[in-house]
Amino acid sequence: MTATPHKAPVLHRERAEAPGSMLTHTAARALAVLRIATGTVFLWAFLDKTFGLGYATPDARAWINGGSPTKGFLANVDLGPSFLQTFFHNIAGTWWADWLFMAGLAGVGTALILGIGMRIAAGAAVAMMSMMWLAEFPLDRTAADGTPSGSTNPITDYHVIYGITTVVLALTYAGQTWGLGRWWARLPFVQRHRWLI
């Protein structure tokens, strides 16, 4: 079925996995699993940083206990051009960087898990992952002090993969399978503002 200007396309759910079909039933389910799993990565990071669940963030550094979700990482950036290092050091721990980062994690994670607002989630994820890629700057083999950077791939790392994944999920309407994507796309407000799909 082809898309009309007024509603999101409904994906084919064919029993046969025929080459050239828009999306098979199995592929739609696989994308739904990928969507939920990716959303969990983002939402878990939000929860751990907020409540200090003891995985990446100890309780004492939890956001609700006065910790900063950006300070520890950004204040220690020592890779990449000096202007980038200075930029990240300057924004580390600022209230607006903390709020934007945490809103991004929560929003992207929730949108992906529910299968709604996939285009906005993809845009936000790409922006976040691009900034994090720049902060870790995998092109550098050594840090500012000359120690090895630990970069294993100068181009494609997990930030790139997460960014690409969210774009693919949005473009394939992955929220329609095991998600609220169909319901979301039928809302009058979303119908008037298609970029919200």
PDB file of C-alpha atoms in Angstrom:
ATOM      1  CA  MET A   1       0.000   0.000   0.000  1.00  0.00           C
ATOM      2  CA  THR A   2       1.415   3.385  -0.874  1.00  0.00           C
ATOM      3  CA  ALA A   3       1.399   6.369   1.397  1.00  0.00           C
ATOM      4  CA  THR A   4      -1.100   9.163   0.973  1.00  0.00           C
ATOM      5  CA  PRO A   5      -0.353  12.696   2.059  1.00  0.00           C
ATOM      6  CA  HIS A   6      -2.803  12.327   4.938  1.00  0.00           C
ATOM      7  CA  LYS A   7      -1.857   9.071   6.621  1.00  0.00           C
ATOM      8  CA  ALA A   8       1.161   6.898   7.307  1.00  0.00           C
ATOM      9  CA  PRO A   9       1.447   3.835   5.111  1.00  0.00           C
ATOM     10  CA  VAL A  10       0.297   0.561   6.592  1.00  0.00           C
ATOM     11  CA  LEU A  11       3.057  -1.964   6.222  1.00  0.00           C
ATOM     12  CA  HIS A  12       2.424  -5.163   4.293  1.00  0.00           C
ATOM     13  CA  ARG A  13       2.180  -8.191   6.510  1.00  0.00           C
ATOM     14  CA  GLU A  14       2.628 -11.008   4.060  1.00  0.00           C
ATOM     15  CA  ARG A  15       3.098 -14.626   5.017  1.00  0.00           C
ATOM     16  CA  ALA A  16       5.553 -15.227   2.203  1.00  0.00           C
ATOM     17  CA  GLU A  17       8.876 -13.496   2.541  1.00  0.00           C
ATOM     18  CA  ALA A  18       8.914 -12.430  -1.079  1.00  0.00           C
ATOM     19  CA  PRO A  19      11.791 -10.341  -2.404  1.00  0.00           C
ATOM     20  CA  GLY A  20      10.609  -6.861  -3.266  1.00  0.00           C
ATOM     21  CA  SER A  21       7.697  -6.846  -0.854  1.00  0.00           C
ATOM     22  CA  MET A  22       7.472  -3.652   1.143  1.00  0.00           C
ATOM     23  CA  LEU A  23       8.007  -5.274   4.527  1.00  0.00           C
ATOM     24  CA  THR A  24       7.342  -8.831   5.579  1.00  0.00           C
ATOM     25  CA  HIS A  25       5.641  -9.804   8.795  1.00  0.00           C
ATOM     26  CA  THR A  26       8.895 -11.216  10.132  1.00  0.00           C
ATOM     27  CA  ALA A  27      10.858  -8.096   9.190  1.00  0.00           C
ATOM     28  CA  ALA A  28       8.256  -5.848  10.842  1.00  0.00           C
ATOM     29  CA  ARG A  29       8.579  -7.865  14.061  1.00  0.00           C
ATOM     30  CA  ALA A  30      12.379  -7.792  13.878  1.00  0.00           C
ATOM     31  CA  LEU A  31      12.277  -3.998  13.517  1.00  0.00           C
ATOM     32  CA  ALA A  32       9.885  -3.797  16.472  1.00  0.00           C
ATOM     33  CA  VAL A  33      12.328  -5.773  18.612  1.00  0.00           C
ATOM     34  CA  LEU A  34      15.188  -3.515  17.455  1.00  0.00           C
ATOM     35  CA  ARG A  35      13.063  -0.432  18.224  1.00  0.00           C
ATOM     36  CA  ILE A  36      12.197  -1.557  21.741  1.00  0.00           C
ATOM     37  CA  ALA A  37      15.752  -2.695  22.485  1.00  0.00           C
ATOM     38  CA  THR A  38      17.222   0.601  21.254  1.00  0.00           C
ATOM     39  CA  GLY A  39      14.639   2.563  23.214  1.00  0.00           C
ATOM     40  CA  THR A  40      15.598   0.625  26.320  1.00  0.00           C
ATOM     41  CA  VAL A  41      19.248   1.674  25.858  1.00  0.00           C
ATOM     42  CA  PHE A  42      18.245   5.348  25.950  1.00  0.00           C
ATOM     43  CA  LEU A  43      15.631   5.053  28.698  1.00  0.00           C
ATOM     44  CA  TRP A  44      17.898   2.930  30.909  1.00  0.00           C
ATOM     45  CA  ALA A  45      20.664   5.534  30.660  1.00  0.00           C
ATOM     46  CA  PHE A  46      18.135   8.173  31.764  1.00  0.00           C
ATOM     47  CA  LEU A  47      16.952   6.093  34.728  1.00  0.00           C
ATOM     48  CA  ASP A  48      20.454   5.143  35.849  1.00  0.00           C
ATOM     49  CA  LYS A  49      21.686   8.747  35.696  1.00  0.00           C
ATOM     50  CA  THR A  50      18.560  10.064  37.406  1.00  0.00           C
ATOM     51  CA  PHE A  51      18.333   7.590  40.267  1.00  0.00           C
ATOM     52  CA  GLY A  52      21.919   6.295  40.540  1.00  0.00           C
ATOM     53  CA  LEU A  53      21.003   2.648  40.104  1.00  0.00           C
ATOM     54  CA  GLY A  54      24.626   1.663  40.558  1.00  0.00           C
ATOM     55  CA  TYR A  55      25.458   0.573  37.028  1.00  0.00           C
ATOM     56  CA  ALA A  56      27.109   3.537  35.301  1.00  0.00           C
ATOM     57  CA  THR A  57      26.041   5.998  38.001  1.00  0.00           C
ATOM     58  CA  PRO A  58      26.471   5.421  41.733  1.00  0.00           C
ATOM     59  CA  ASP A  59      23.739   6.618  44.073  1.00  0.00           C
ATOM     60  CA  ALA A  60      25.869   9.507  45.362  1.00  0.00           C
ATOM     61  CA  ARG A  61      26.187  10.969  41.841  1.00  0.00           C
ATOM     62  CA  ALA A  62      22.513  10.513  40.869  1.00  0.00           C
ATOM     63  CA  TRP A  63      20.796  13.511  39.321  1.00  0.00           C
ATOM     64  CA  ILE A  64      18.140  13.512  42.056  1.00  0.00           C
ATOM     65  CA  ASN A  65      20.944  13.667  44.638  1.00  0.00           C
ATOM     66  CA  GLY A  66      22.516  16.752  43.065  1.00  0.00           C
ATOM     67  CA  GLY A  67      24.839  15.001  40.631  1.00  0.00           C
ATOM     68  CA  SER A  68      25.337  16.231  37.083  1.00  0.00           C
ATOM     69  CA  PRO A  69      24.646  13.812  34.227  1.00  0.00           C
ATOM     70  CA  THR A  70      27.080  15.675  31.938  1.00  0.00           C
ATOM     71  CA  LYS A  71      29.875  16.908  34.171  1.00  0.00           C
ATOM     72  CA  GLY A  72      31.811  13.688  34.738  1.00  0.00           C
ATOM     73  CA  PHE A  73      31.984  12.853  31.057  1.00  0.00           C
ATOM     74  CA  LEU A  74      32.321  16.271  29.431  1.00  0.00           C
ATOM     75  CA  ALA A  75      34.725  17.746  31.970  1.00  0.00           C
ATOM     76  CA  ASN A  76      37.186  14.968  31.140  1.00  0.00           C
ATOM     77  CA  VAL A  77      37.067  15.224  27.341  1.00  0.00           C
ATOM     78  CA  ASP A  78      40.685  15.105  26.183  1.00  0.00           C
ATOM     79  CA  LEU A  79      40.322  14.038  22.562  1.00  0.00           C
ATOM     80  CA  GLY A  80      39.842  15.965  19.367  1.00  0.00           C
ATOM     81  CA  PRO A  81      40.717  19.523  18.405  1.00  0.00           C
ATOM     82  CA  SER A  82      41.360  21.881  21.316  1.00  0.00           C
ATOM     83  CA  PHE A  83      38.359  24.073  20.442  1.00  0.00           C
ATOM     84  CA  LEU A  84      36.065  21.039  20.863  1.00  0.00           C
ATOM     85  CA  GLN A  85      37.692  20.122  24.163  1.00  0.00           C
ATOM     86  CA  THR A  86      37.222  23.697  25.380  1.00  0.00           C
ATOM     87  CA  PHE A  87      33.584  23.719  24.243  1.00  0.00           C
ATOM     88  CA  PHE A  88      32.758  20.474  26.048  1.00  0.00           C
ATOM     89  CA  HIS A  89      34.627  21.542  29.193  1.00  0.00           C
ATOM     90  CA  ASN A  90      32.681  24.828  29.229  1.00  0.00           C
ATOM     91  CA  ILE A  91      29.248  23.180  28.996  1.00  0.00           C
ATOM     92  CA  ALA A  92      30.036  20.313  31.392  1.00  0.00           C
ATOM     93  CA  GLY A  93      27.620  20.392  34.307  1.00  0.00           C
ATOM     94  CA  THR A  94      25.657  23.453  33.181  1.00  0.00           C
ATOM     95  CA  TRP A  95      21.977  23.244  34.027  1.00  0.00           C
ATOM     96  CA  TRP A  96      20.876  23.525  30.412  1.00  0.00           C
ATOM     97  CA  ALA A  97      23.278  20.827  29.159  1.00  0.00           C
ATOM     98  CA  ASP A  98      22.094  18.486  31.914  1.00  0.00           C
ATOM     99  CA  TRP A  99      18.426  19.138  31.130  1.00  0.00           C
ATOM    100  CA  LEU A 100      18.829  18.818  27.362  1.00  0.00           C
ATOM    101  CA  PHE A 101      20.810  15.608  27.690  1.00  0.00           C
ATOM    102  CA  MET A 102      18.376  14.023  30.126  1.00  0.00           C
ATOM    103  CA  ALA A 103      15.317  15.164  28.156  1.00  0.00           C
ATOM    104  CA  GLY A 104      16.901  13.650  25.060  1.00  0.00           C
ATOM    105  CA  LEU A 105      17.559  10.317  26.757  1.00  0.00           C
ATOM    106  CA  ALA A 106      14.056  10.136  28.256  1.00  0.00           C
ATOM    107  CA  GLY A 107      12.285  11.400  25.149  1.00  0.00           C
ATOM    108  CA  VAL A 108      14.104   9.205  22.641  1.00  0.00           C
ATOM    109  CA  GLY A 109      13.809   6.148  24.874  1.00  0.00           C
ATOM    110  CA  THR A 110      10.103   6.628  25.537  1.00  0.00           C
ATOM    111  CA  ALA A 111       9.275   7.428  21.906  1.00  0.00           C
ATOM    112  CA  LEU A 112      11.096   4.352  20.628  1.00  0.00           C
ATOM    113  CA  ILE A 113       9.606   1.986  23.182  1.00  0.00           C
ATOM    114  CA  LEU A 114       6.077   3.279  22.527  1.00  0.00           C
ATOM    115  CA  GLY A 115       6.594   3.611  18.762  1.00  0.00           C
ATOM    116  CA  ILE A 116       5.416   7.238  18.595  1.00  0.00           C
ATOM    117  CA  GLY A 117       7.091  10.426  17.429  1.00  0.00           C
ATOM    118  CA  MET A 118       9.709   8.354  15.648  1.00  0.00           C
ATOM    119  CA  ARG A 119      10.901  11.163  13.356  1.00  0.00           C
ATOM    120  CA  ILE A 120      11.536  13.543  16.242  1.00  0.00           C
ATOM    121  CA  ALA A 121      13.172  10.733  18.218  1.00  0.00           C
ATOM    122  CA  ALA A 122      15.463   9.953  15.283  1.00  0.00           C
ATOM    123  CA  GLY A 123      16.441  13.614  14.892  1.00  0.00           C
ATOM    124  CA  ALA A 124      17.138  13.972  18.608  1.00  0.00           C
ATOM    125  CA  ALA A 125      19.102  10.716  18.707  1.00  0.00           C
ATOM    126  CA  VAL A 126      21.237  11.742  15.735  1.00  0.00           C
ATOM    127  CA  ALA A 127      21.974  15.114  17.372  1.00  0.00           C
ATOM    128  CA  MET A 128      22.862  13.514  20.714  1.00  0.00           C
ATOM    129  CA  MET A 129      24.972  10.772  19.176  1.00  0.00           C
ATOM    130  CA  SER A 130      26.796  13.288  16.961  1.00  0.00           C
ATOM    131  CA  MET A 131      27.720  15.381  19.991  1.00  0.00           C
ATOM    132  CA  MET A 132      28.856  12.324  21.915  1.00  0.00           C
ATOM    133  CA  TRP A 133      30.883  11.120  18.910  1.00  0.00           C
ATOM    134  CA  LEU A 134      32.620  14.496  18.793  1.00  0.00           C
ATOM    135  CA  ALA A 135      33.296  14.343  22.542  1.00  0.00           C
ATOM    136  CA  GLU A 136      34.898  10.906  22.243  1.00  0.00           C
ATOM    137  CA  PHE A 137      36.468  11.839  18.898  1.00  0.00           C
ATOM    138  CA  PRO A 138      37.384   8.322  17.696  1.00  0.00           C
ATOM    139  CA  LEU A 139      39.582   9.767  14.931  1.00  0.00           C
ATOM    140  CA  ASP A 140      42.287  10.449  17.534  1.00  0.00           C
ATOM    141  CA  ARG A 141      44.722   7.657  18.321  1.00  0.00           C
ATOM    142  CA  THR A 142      46.050   9.473  21.377  1.00  0.00           C
ATOM    143  CA  ALA A 143      44.589  11.723  24.051  1.00  0.00           C
ATOM    144  CA  ALA A 144      45.876  15.226  24.812  1.00  0.00           C
ATOM    145  CA  ASP A 145      48.445  13.809  27.263  1.00  0.00           C
ATOM    146  CA  GLY A 146      49.797  11.350  24.671  1.00  0.00           C
ATOM    147  CA  THR A 147      48.221   8.206  26.112  1.00  0.00           C
ATOM    148  CA  PRO A 148      46.354   5.864  23.724  1.00  0.00           C
ATOM    149  CA  SER A 149      42.781   6.985  23.157  1.00  0.00           C
ATOM    150  CA  GLY A 150      41.369   3.465  23.130  1.00  0.00           C
ATOM    151  CA  SER A 151      39.590   4.131  19.832  1.00  0.00           C
ATOM    152  CA  THR A 152      39.062   0.886  17.965  1.00  0.00           C
ATOM    153  CA  ASN A 153      37.438   2.324  14.854  1.00  0.00           C
ATOM    154  CA  PRO A 154      38.023   5.881  13.649  1.00  0.00           C
ATOM    155  CA  ILE A 155      34.694   6.255  11.868  1.00  0.00           C
ATOM    156  CA  THR A 156      31.909   3.880  12.844  1.00  0.00           C
ATOM    157  CA  ASP A 157      31.362   3.358  16.542  1.00  0.00           C
ATOM    158  CA  TYR A 158      28.253   2.741  18.618  1.00  0.00           C
ATOM    159  CA  HIS A 159      27.194   6.397  18.400  1.00  0.00           C
ATOM    160  CA  VAL A 160      26.987   6.128  14.613  1.00  0.00           C
ATOM    161  CA  ILE A 161      25.152   2.794  14.826  1.00  0.00           C
ATOM    162  CA  TYR A 162      22.560   4.153  17.282  1.00  0.00           C
ATOM    163  CA  GLY A 163      22.011   7.214  15.093  1.00  0.00           C
ATOM    164  CA  ILE A 164      21.561   5.148  11.934  1.00  0.00           C
ATOM    165  CA  THR A 165      19.316   2.688  13.766  1.00  0.00           C
ATOM    166  CA  THR A 166      16.898   5.387  14.900  1.00  0.00           C
ATOM    167  CA  VAL A 167      16.691   6.814  11.381  1.00  0.00           C
ATOM    168  CA  VAL A 168      15.987   3.355   9.901  1.00  0.00           C
ATOM    169  CA  LEU A 169      13.313   2.718  12.533  1.00  0.00           C
ATOM    170  CA  ALA A 170      11.604   6.024  11.731  1.00  0.00           C
ATOM    171  CA  LEU A 171      11.778   5.500   7.956  1.00  0.00           C
ATOM    172  CA  THR A 172      10.292   1.994   8.176  1.00  0.00           C
ATOM    173  CA  TYR A 173       7.427   3.036  10.485  1.00  0.00           C
ATOM    174  CA  ALA A 174       8.670   0.488  13.017  1.00  0.00           C
ATOM    175  CA  GLY A 175       6.303   1.902  15.633  1.00  0.00           C
ATOM    176  CA  GLN A 176       3.336   0.327  13.859  1.00  0.00           C
ATOM    177  CA  THR A 177       4.273  -3.180  14.984  1.00  0.00           C
ATOM    178  CA  TRP A 178       4.038  -3.838  18.732  1.00  0.00           C
ATOM    179  CA  GLY A 179       3.779  -0.113  19.299  1.00  0.00           C
ATOM    180  CA  LEU A 180       1.338   2.764  19.269  1.00  0.00           C
ATOM    181  CA  GLY A 181       2.450   4.077  15.864  1.00  0.00           C
ATOM    182  CA  ARG A 182      -0.840   3.471  14.023  1.00  0.00           C
ATOM    183  CA  TRP A 183      -2.904   5.109  16.761  1.00  0.00           C
ATOM    184  CA  TRP A 184      -0.427   8.007  16.980  1.00  0.00           C
ATOM    185  CA  ALA A 185      -0.522   8.593  13.199  1.00  0.00           C
ATOM    186  CA  ARG A 186      -4.335   8.869  13.282  1.00  0.00           C
ATOM    187  CA  LEU A 187      -4.426  11.627  15.904  1.00  0.00           C
ATOM    188  CA  PRO A 188      -5.782  14.862  14.356  1.00  0.00           C
ATOM    189  CA  PHE A 189      -2.850  16.926  15.647  1.00  0.00           C
ATOM    190  CA  VAL A 190      -0.352  14.486  14.126  1.00  0.00           C
ATOM    191  CA  GLN A 191      -2.380  14.392  10.897  1.00  0.00           C
ATOM    192  CA  ARG A 192      -1.966  18.177  10.635  1.00  0.00           C
ATOM    193  CA  HIS A 193       1.739  18.062  11.558  1.00  0.00           C
ATOM    194  CA  ARG A 194       3.177  15.055   9.733  1.00  0.00           C
ATOM    195  CA  TRP A 195       6.682  15.638  11.059  1.00  0.00           C
ATOM    196  CA  LEU A 196       5.397  14.360  14.439  1.00  0.00           C
ATOM    197  CA  ILE A 197       5.045  10.817  13.105  1.00  0.00           C
TER     198      ILE A 197
END
